[in-house]
Each structure stands twice: as C-alpha cells, then as structure tokens.
PDB file of C-alpha atoms in Angstrom:
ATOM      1  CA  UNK A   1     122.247 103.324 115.308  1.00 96.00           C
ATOM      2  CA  UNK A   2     124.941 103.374 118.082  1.00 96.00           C
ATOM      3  CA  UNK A   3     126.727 101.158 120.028  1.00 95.00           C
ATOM      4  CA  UNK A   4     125.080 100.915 123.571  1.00 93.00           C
ATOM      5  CA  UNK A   5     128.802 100.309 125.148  1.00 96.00           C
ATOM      6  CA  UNK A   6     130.759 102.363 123.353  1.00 97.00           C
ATOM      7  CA  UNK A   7     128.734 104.924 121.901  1.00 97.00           C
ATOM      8  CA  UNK A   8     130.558 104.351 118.311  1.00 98.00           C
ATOM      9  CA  UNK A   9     128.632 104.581 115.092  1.00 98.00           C
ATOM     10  CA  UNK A  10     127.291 101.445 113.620  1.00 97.00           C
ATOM     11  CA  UNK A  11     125.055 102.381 110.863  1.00 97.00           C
ATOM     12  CA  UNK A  12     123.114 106.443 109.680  1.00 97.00           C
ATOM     13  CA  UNK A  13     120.403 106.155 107.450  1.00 97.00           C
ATOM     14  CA  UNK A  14     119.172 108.574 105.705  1.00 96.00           C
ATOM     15  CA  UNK A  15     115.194 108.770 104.398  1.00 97.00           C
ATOM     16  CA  UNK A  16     116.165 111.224 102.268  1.00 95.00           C
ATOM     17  CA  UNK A  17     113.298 113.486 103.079  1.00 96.00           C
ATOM     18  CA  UNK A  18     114.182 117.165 104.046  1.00 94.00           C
ATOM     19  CA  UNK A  19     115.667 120.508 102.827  1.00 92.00           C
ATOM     20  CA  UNK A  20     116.536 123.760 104.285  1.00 90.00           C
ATOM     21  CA  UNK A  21     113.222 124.655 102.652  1.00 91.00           C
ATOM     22  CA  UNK A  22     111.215 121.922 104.203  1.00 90.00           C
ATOM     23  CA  UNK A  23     113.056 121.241 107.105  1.00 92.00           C
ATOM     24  CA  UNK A  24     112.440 117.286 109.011  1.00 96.00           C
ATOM     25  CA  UNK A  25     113.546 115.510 112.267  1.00 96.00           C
ATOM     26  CA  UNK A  26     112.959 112.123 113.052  1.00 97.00           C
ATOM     27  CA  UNK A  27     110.486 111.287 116.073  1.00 97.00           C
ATOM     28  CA  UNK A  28     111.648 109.013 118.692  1.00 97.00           C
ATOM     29  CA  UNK A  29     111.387 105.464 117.076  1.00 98.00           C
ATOM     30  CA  UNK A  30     109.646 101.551 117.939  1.00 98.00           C
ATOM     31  CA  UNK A  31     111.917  98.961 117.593  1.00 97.00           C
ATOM     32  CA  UNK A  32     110.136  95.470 116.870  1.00 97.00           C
ATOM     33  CA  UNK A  33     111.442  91.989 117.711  1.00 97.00           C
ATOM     34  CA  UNK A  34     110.249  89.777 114.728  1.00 95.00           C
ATOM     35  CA  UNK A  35     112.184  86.477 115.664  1.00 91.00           C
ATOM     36  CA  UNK A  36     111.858  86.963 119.303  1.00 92.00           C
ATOM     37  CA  UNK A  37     115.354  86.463 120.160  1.00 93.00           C
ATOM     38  CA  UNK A  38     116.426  89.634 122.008  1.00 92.00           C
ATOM     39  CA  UNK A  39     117.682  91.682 118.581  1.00 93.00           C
ATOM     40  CA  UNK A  40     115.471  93.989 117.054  1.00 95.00           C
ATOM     41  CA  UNK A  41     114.459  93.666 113.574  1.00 97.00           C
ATOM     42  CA  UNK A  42     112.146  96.708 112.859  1.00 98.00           C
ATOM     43  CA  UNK A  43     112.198 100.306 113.763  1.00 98.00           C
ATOM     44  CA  UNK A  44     109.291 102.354 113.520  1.00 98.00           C
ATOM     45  CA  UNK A  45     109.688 106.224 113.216  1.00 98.00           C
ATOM     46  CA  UNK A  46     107.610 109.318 112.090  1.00 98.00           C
ATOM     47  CA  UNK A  47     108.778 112.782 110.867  1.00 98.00           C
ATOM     48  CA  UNK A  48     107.578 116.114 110.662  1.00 98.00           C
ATOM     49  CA  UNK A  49     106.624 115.758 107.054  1.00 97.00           C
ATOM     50  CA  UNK A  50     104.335 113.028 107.986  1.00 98.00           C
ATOM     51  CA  UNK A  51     105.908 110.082 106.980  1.00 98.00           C
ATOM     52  CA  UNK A  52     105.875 106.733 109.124  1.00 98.00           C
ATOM     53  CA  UNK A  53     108.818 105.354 108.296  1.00 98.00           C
ATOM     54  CA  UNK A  54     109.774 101.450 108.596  1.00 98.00           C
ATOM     55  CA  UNK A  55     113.702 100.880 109.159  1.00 98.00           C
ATOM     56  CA  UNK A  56     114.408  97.153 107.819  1.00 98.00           C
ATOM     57  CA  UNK A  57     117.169  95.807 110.158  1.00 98.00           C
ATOM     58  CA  UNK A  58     116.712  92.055 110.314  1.00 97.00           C
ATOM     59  CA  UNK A  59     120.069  91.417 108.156  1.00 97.00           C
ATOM     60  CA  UNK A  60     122.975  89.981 110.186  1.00 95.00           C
ATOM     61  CA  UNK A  61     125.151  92.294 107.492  1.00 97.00           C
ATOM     62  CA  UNK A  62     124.992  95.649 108.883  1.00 97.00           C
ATOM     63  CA  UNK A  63     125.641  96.911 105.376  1.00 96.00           C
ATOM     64  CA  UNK A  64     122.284  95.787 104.467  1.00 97.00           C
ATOM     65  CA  UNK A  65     119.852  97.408 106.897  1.00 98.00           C
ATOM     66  CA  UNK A  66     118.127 100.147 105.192  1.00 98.00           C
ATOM     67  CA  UNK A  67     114.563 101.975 105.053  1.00 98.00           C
ATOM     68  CA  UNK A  68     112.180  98.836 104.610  1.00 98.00           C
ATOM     69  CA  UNK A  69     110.022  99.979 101.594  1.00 98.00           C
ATOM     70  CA  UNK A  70     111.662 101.962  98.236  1.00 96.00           C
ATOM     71  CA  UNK A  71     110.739 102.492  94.521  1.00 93.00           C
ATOM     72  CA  UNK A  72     114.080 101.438  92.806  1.00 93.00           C
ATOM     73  CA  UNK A  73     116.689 103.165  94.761  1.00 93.00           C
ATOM     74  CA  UNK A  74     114.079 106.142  96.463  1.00 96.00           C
ATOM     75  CA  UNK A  75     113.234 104.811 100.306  1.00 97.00           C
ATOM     76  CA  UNK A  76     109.628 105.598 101.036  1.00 98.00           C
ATOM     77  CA  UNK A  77     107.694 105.718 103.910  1.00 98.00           C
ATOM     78  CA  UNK A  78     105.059 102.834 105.213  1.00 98.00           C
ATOM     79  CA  UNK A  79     102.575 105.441 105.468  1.00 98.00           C
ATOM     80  CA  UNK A  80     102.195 109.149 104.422  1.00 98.00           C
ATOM     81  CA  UNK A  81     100.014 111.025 107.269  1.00 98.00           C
ATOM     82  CA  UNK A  82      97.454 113.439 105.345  1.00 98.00           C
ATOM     83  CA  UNK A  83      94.295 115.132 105.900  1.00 97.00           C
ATOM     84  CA  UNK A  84      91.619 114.941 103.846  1.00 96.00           C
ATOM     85  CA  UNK A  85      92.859 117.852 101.585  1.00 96.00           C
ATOM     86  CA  UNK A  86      96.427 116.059 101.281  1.00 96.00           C
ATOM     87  CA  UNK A  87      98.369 118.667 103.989  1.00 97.00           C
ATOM     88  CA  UNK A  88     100.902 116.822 105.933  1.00 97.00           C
ATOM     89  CA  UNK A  89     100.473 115.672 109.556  1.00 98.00           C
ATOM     90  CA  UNK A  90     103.417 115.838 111.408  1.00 98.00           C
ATOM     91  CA  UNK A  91     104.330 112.910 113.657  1.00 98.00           C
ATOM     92  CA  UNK A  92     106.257 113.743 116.609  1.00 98.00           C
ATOM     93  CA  UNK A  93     105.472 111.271 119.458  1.00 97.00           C
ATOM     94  CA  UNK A  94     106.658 107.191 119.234  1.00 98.00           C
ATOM     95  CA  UNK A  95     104.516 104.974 117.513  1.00 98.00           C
ATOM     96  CA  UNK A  96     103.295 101.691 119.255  1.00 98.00           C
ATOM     97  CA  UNK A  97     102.686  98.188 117.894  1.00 98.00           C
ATOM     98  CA  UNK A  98     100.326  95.317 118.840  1.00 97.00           C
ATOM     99  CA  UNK A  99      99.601  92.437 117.213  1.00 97.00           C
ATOM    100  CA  UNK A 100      95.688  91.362 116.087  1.00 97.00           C
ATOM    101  CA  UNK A 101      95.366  88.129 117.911  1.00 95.00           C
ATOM    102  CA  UNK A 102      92.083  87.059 115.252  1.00 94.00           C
ATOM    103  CA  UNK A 103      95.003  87.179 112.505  1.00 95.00           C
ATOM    104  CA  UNK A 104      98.340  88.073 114.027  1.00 96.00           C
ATOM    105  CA  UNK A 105      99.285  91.100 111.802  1.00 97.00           C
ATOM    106  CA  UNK A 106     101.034  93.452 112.707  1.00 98.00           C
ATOM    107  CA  UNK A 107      99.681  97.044 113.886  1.00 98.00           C
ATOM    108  CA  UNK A 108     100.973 100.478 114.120  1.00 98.00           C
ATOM    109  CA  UNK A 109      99.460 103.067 116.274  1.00 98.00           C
ATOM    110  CA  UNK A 110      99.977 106.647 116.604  1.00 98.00           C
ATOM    111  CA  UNK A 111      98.502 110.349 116.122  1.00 98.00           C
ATOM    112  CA  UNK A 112      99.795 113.794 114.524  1.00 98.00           C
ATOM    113  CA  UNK A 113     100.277 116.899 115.346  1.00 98.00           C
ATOM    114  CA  UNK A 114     102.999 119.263 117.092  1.00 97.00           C
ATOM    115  CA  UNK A 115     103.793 121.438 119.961  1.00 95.00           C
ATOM    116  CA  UNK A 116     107.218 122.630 119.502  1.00 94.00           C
ATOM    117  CA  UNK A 117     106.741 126.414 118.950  1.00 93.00           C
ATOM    118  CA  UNK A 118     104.808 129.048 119.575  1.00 91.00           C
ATOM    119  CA  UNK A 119     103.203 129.285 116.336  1.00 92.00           C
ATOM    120  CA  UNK A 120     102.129 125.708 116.752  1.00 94.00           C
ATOM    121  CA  UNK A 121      99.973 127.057 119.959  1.00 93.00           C
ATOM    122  CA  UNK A 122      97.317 128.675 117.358  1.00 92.00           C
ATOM    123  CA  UNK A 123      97.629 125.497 114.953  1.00 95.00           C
ATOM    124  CA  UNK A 124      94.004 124.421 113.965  1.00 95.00           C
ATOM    125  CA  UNK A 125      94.913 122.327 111.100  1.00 96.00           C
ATOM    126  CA  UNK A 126      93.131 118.931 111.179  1.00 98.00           C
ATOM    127  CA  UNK A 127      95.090 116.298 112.973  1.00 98.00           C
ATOM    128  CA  UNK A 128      94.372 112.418 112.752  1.00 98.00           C
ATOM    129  CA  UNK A 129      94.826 109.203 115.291  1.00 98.00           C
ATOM    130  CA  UNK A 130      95.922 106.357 113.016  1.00 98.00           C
ATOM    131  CA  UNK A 131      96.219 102.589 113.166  1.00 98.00           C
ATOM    132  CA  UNK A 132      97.306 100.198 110.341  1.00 98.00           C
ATOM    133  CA  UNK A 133      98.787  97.184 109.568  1.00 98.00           C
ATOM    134  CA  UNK A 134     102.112  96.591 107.956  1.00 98.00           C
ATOM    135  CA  UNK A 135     101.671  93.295 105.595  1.00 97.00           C
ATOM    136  CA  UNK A 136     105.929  93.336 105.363  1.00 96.00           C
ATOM    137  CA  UNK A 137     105.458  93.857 101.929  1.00 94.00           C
ATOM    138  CA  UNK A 138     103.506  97.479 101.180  1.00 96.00           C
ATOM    139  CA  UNK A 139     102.568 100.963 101.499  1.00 98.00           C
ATOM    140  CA  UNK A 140      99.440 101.928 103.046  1.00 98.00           C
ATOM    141  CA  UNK A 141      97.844 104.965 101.723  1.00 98.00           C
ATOM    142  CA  UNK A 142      94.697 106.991 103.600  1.00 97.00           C
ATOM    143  CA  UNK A 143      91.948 105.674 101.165  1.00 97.00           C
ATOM    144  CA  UNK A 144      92.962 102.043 102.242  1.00 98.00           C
ATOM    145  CA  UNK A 145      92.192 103.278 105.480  1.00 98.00           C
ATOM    146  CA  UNK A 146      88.421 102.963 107.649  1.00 98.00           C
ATOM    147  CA  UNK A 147      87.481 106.486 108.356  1.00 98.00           C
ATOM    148  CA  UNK A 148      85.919 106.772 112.273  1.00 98.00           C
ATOM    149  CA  UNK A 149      84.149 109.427 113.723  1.00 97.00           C
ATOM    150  CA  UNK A 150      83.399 111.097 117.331  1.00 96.00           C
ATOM    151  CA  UNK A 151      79.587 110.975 117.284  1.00 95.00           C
ATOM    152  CA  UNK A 152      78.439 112.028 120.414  1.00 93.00           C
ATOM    153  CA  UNK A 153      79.566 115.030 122.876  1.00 93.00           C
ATOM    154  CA  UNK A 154      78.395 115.795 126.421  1.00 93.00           C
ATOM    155  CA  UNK A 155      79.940 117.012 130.027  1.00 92.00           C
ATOM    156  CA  UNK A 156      80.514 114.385 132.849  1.00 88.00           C
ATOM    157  CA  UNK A 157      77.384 115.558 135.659  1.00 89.00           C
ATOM    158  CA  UNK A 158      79.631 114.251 138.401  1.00 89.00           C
ATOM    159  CA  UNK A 159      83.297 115.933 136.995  1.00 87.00           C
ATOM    160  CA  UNK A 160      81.653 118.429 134.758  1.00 87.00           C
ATOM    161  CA  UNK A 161      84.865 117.496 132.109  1.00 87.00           C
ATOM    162  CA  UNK A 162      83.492 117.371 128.938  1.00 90.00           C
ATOM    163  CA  UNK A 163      83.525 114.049 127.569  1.00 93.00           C
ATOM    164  CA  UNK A 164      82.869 112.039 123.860  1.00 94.00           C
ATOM    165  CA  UNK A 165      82.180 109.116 122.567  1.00 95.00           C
ATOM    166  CA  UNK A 166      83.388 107.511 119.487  1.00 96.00           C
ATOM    167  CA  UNK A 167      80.754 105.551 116.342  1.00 96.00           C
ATOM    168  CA  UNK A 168      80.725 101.570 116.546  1.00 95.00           C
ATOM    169  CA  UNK A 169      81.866  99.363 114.243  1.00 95.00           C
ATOM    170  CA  UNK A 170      79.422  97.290 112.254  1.00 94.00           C
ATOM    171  CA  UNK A 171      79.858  93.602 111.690  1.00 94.00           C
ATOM    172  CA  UNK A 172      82.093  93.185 108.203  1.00 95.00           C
ATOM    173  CA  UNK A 173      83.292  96.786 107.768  1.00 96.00           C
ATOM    174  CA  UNK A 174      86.700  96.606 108.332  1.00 97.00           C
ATOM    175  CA  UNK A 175      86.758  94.466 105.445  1.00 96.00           C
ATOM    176  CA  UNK A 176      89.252  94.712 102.521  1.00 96.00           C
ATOM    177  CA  UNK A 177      90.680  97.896 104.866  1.00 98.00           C
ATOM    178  CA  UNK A 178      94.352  98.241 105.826  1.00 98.00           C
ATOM    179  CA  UNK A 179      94.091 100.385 108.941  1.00 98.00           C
ATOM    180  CA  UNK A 180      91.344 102.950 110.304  1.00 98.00           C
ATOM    181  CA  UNK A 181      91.894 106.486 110.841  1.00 98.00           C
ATOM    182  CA  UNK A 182      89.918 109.250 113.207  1.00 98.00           C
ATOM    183  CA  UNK A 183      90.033 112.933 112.679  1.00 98.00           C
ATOM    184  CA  UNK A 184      90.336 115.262 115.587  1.00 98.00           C
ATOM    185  CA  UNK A 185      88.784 118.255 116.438  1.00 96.00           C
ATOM    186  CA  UNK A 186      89.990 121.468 115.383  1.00 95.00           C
ATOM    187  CA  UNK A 187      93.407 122.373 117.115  1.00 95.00           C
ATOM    188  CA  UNK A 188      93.401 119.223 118.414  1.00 97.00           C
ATOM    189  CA  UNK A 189      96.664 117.202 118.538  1.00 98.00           C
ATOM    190  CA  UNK A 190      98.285 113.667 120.215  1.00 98.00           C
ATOM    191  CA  UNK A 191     101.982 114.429 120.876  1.00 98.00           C
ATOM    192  CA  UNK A 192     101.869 111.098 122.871  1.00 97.00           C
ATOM    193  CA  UNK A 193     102.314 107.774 122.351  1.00 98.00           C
ATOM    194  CA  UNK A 194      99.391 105.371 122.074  1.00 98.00           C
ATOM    195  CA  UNK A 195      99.148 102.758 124.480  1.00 97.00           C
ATOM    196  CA  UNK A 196      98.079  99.129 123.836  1.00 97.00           C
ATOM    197  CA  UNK A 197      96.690  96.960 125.960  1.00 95.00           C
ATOM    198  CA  UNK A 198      95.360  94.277 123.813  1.00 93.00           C
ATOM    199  CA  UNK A 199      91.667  95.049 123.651  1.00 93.00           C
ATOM    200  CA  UNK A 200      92.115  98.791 123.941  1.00 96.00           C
ATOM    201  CA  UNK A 201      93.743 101.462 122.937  1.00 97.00           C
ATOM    202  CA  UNK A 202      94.388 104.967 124.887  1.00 97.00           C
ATOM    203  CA  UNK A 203      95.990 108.207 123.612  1.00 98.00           C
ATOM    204  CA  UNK A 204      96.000 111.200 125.227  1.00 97.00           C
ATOM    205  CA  UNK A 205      95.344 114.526 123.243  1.00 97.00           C
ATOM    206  CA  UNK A 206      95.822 118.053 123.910  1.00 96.00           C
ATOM    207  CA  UNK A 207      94.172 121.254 122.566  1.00 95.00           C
ATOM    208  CA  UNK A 208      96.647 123.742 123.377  1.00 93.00           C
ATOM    209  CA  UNK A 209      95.414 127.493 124.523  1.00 87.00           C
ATOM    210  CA  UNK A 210      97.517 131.020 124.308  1.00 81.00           C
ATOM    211  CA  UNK A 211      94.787 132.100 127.341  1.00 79.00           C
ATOM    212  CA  UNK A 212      97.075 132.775 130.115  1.00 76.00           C
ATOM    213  CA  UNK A 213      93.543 131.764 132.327  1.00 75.00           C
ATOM    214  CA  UNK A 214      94.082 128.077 130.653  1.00 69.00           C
ATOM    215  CA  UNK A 215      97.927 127.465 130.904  1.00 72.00           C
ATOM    216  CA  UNK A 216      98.565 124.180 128.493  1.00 75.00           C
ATOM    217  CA  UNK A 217      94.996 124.219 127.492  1.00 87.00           C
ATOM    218  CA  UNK A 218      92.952 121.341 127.610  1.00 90.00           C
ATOM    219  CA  UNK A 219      91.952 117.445 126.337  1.00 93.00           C
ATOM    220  CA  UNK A 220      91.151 113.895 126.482  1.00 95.00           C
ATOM    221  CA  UNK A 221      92.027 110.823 127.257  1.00 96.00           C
ATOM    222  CA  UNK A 222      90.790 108.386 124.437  1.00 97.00           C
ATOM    223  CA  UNK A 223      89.536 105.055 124.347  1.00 96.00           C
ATOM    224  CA  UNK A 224      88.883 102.968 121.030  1.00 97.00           C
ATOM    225  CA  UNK A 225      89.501  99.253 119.702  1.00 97.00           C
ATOM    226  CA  UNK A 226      93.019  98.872 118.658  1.00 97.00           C
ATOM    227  CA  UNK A 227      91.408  97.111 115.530  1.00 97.00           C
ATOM    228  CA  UNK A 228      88.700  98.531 114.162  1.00 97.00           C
ATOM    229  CA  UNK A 229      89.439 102.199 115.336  1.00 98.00           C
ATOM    230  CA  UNK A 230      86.132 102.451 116.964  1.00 97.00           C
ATOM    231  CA  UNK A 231      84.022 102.709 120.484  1.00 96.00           C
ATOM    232  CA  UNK A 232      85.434  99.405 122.489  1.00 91.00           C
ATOM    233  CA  UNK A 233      81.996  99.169 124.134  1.00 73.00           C
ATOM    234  CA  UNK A 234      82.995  98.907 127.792  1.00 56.00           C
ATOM    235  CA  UNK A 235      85.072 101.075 130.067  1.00 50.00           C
ATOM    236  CA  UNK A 236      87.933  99.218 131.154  1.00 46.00           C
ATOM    237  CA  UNK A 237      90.034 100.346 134.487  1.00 45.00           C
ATOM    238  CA  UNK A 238      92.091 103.114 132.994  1.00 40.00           C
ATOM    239  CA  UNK A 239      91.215 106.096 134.732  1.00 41.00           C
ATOM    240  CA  UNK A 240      89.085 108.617 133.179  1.00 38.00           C
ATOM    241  CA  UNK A 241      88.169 107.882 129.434  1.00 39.00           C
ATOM    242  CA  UNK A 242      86.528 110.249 127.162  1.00 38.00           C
TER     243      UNK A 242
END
C-alpha cells in the first residue's frame, strides 16, 4: 500500500503463503468502501495457490491493518479455491463485489485458472466460477458452498457459436449455503474479472488451444444470477450470452 502522491511506502503485508518451492503472486486486488466515505476499508485479492484473501484496513492506525481473518497469529485466507479432489485453483484475475439487495451481504465474485505460460496452454485441470458471501466474521470453505451445473449444450443456428445453458435454482435451495460454485469444462479457465450488474452476472472464459489454426482458442461469455449461481432466466442486453 503506497502513497498515490508520493509513491512512499505506507504499509507491506505479508499472507505468508509462498516458498521457492511453491512459488505465489498476488492478483490484482478489490478495494471495498464499508462506511462510504471515500477511504477504503477492504481489499480483496487472490493468489496462485488459490487463496482469496481479505486485507482488513478499516483502522485509522496504519499499524493495525492486517489480513482480515487468522488462527492466533497465522493470517488465512476468506476462501481456499479447490476442486473437488482438493488441487488448488489459482486466482489470477480481480475479484468483484455486489451486495444482495434481499439481505445486503456482502458478495465476492470471481473464477480460477491461469494463462501465464506455455505449459498452462495444455492445462485441463478443473477450474471453478465462484461467488460467496463474506459474513465479516468467517471462512468459507467449498462444502458450504451450492454446487451449479451447465445442463444443456447446443450451437447458435443463426451464429453457429456453440452455446450453453446453466440448471435453475429451485425455491429454498440456497438455504443454510454460504456461496455457490460452478465447475468448468475441461481446460476451461476465467482469467477475467466478473462483472456485476445487480441481477446478473457475466464472466468471460477462455479455453486456450496450441492449434496454430485456432490462435487464443476459444469460449464464452457467461450469464448466471449473482446469487444463487444459476440460469437468470432472461437474456438481458449484454451482447452475446452463452
């Protein structure tokens, strides 16, 4: 954290998390305005481990700001991105935020996966889009977490693009859950940030391709409820959805 005039230091904090055998980097963060009053209180920020971390710095003592959440003296993240077998997502895009106007918590958006290298071109490890809601008090873990699914598949007769469509939610089950999470397809990756615009939600995603017939390979654009991680029933003005 850096003074905007001067460029001086004002405060480094470290997560902790990283090694020279598992190296980390810090995505680009989400600062959040709590009071409203032109000074950010939050930051939001993933790393390649696939942590979302929360960055606490609503204390007019700059000695206090500090990773939001820890156990004793150990900072740890708001949420650790896994796939079902427990392998880390990485995070490198900027997380967005909205707030649930039925409740007014507090949401976090944002998908996993890289494209840094070229070994990440031929990466089909199972990547996730991810939205859940930071109480200001705890941890969210996967299991605490609605699991989505793309249900249906088909091509666009006027584009010939293939397109998708995502399940609908059912009245009460996003009960009890902290969040929702959808699994992509193989290879598939958002290196994006989500955008929210209240009563949707759009990510782009990429499925990159070594083909040199298909430079950059291909995706979607994607299209859910920003609280209940599933179809938003209607086709808003956009562009292209899939």
């Amino acid at each position: 954290i850096v003074n905007l005039e001067t460029g001086a230091l004002i405060k480094a904090i470290d997560t902790g998390v990283g090694s020279a055998t598992q190296p980390n980097g810090l995505a680009p963060p989400r600062g959040w305005d709590l009071g409203r009053n032109g000074t950010i209180d939050y930051v939001y920020a993933g790393d390649l481990q696939g942590n979302l971390w929360k960055f606490d710095l609503s204390a007019t003592d700059v000695n206090q700001w500090n990773v939001a959440l820890k156990q004793g003296d150990t900072p740890q993240p708001l949420f650790k991105a896994t796939d079902a077998n427990g392998k880390a997502q990485p995070i490198t895009a900027r997380p967005s935020i909205g707030l649930n106007p039925a409740d007014v918590s507090r949401w976090v958006f944002f998908g996993t996966g890289r494209y840094l290298t070229t070994a990440d071109i031929s990466d089909t490890s199972t990547q996730s889009w991810y939205g859940i809601i930071d109480d200001g008090k705890n941890a969210v873990t996967r299991s605490e977490l609605k699991g989505r699914k793309i249900v249906a598949r088909g091509t666009d007769p006027s584009t010939k693009n293939p397109v998708r469509a995502f399940e609908l939610a059912t009245n009460g089950d996003m009960k009890n859950m902290k969040g929702w999470y959808v699994d992509l397809d193989p290879g598939e990756r958002i290196i994006s940030s989500s955008q929210f615009y209240g009563s949707v939600l759009i990510a782009s995603s990429i499925i990159p391709s070594d083909d040199p017939c298909t430079p950059g390979g291909t995706g979607y654009v994607n299209a859910i409820n920003p609280f209940t991680g599933a179809a938003t029933g209607f086709f808003p003005d956009y562009g292209t959805v899939g």
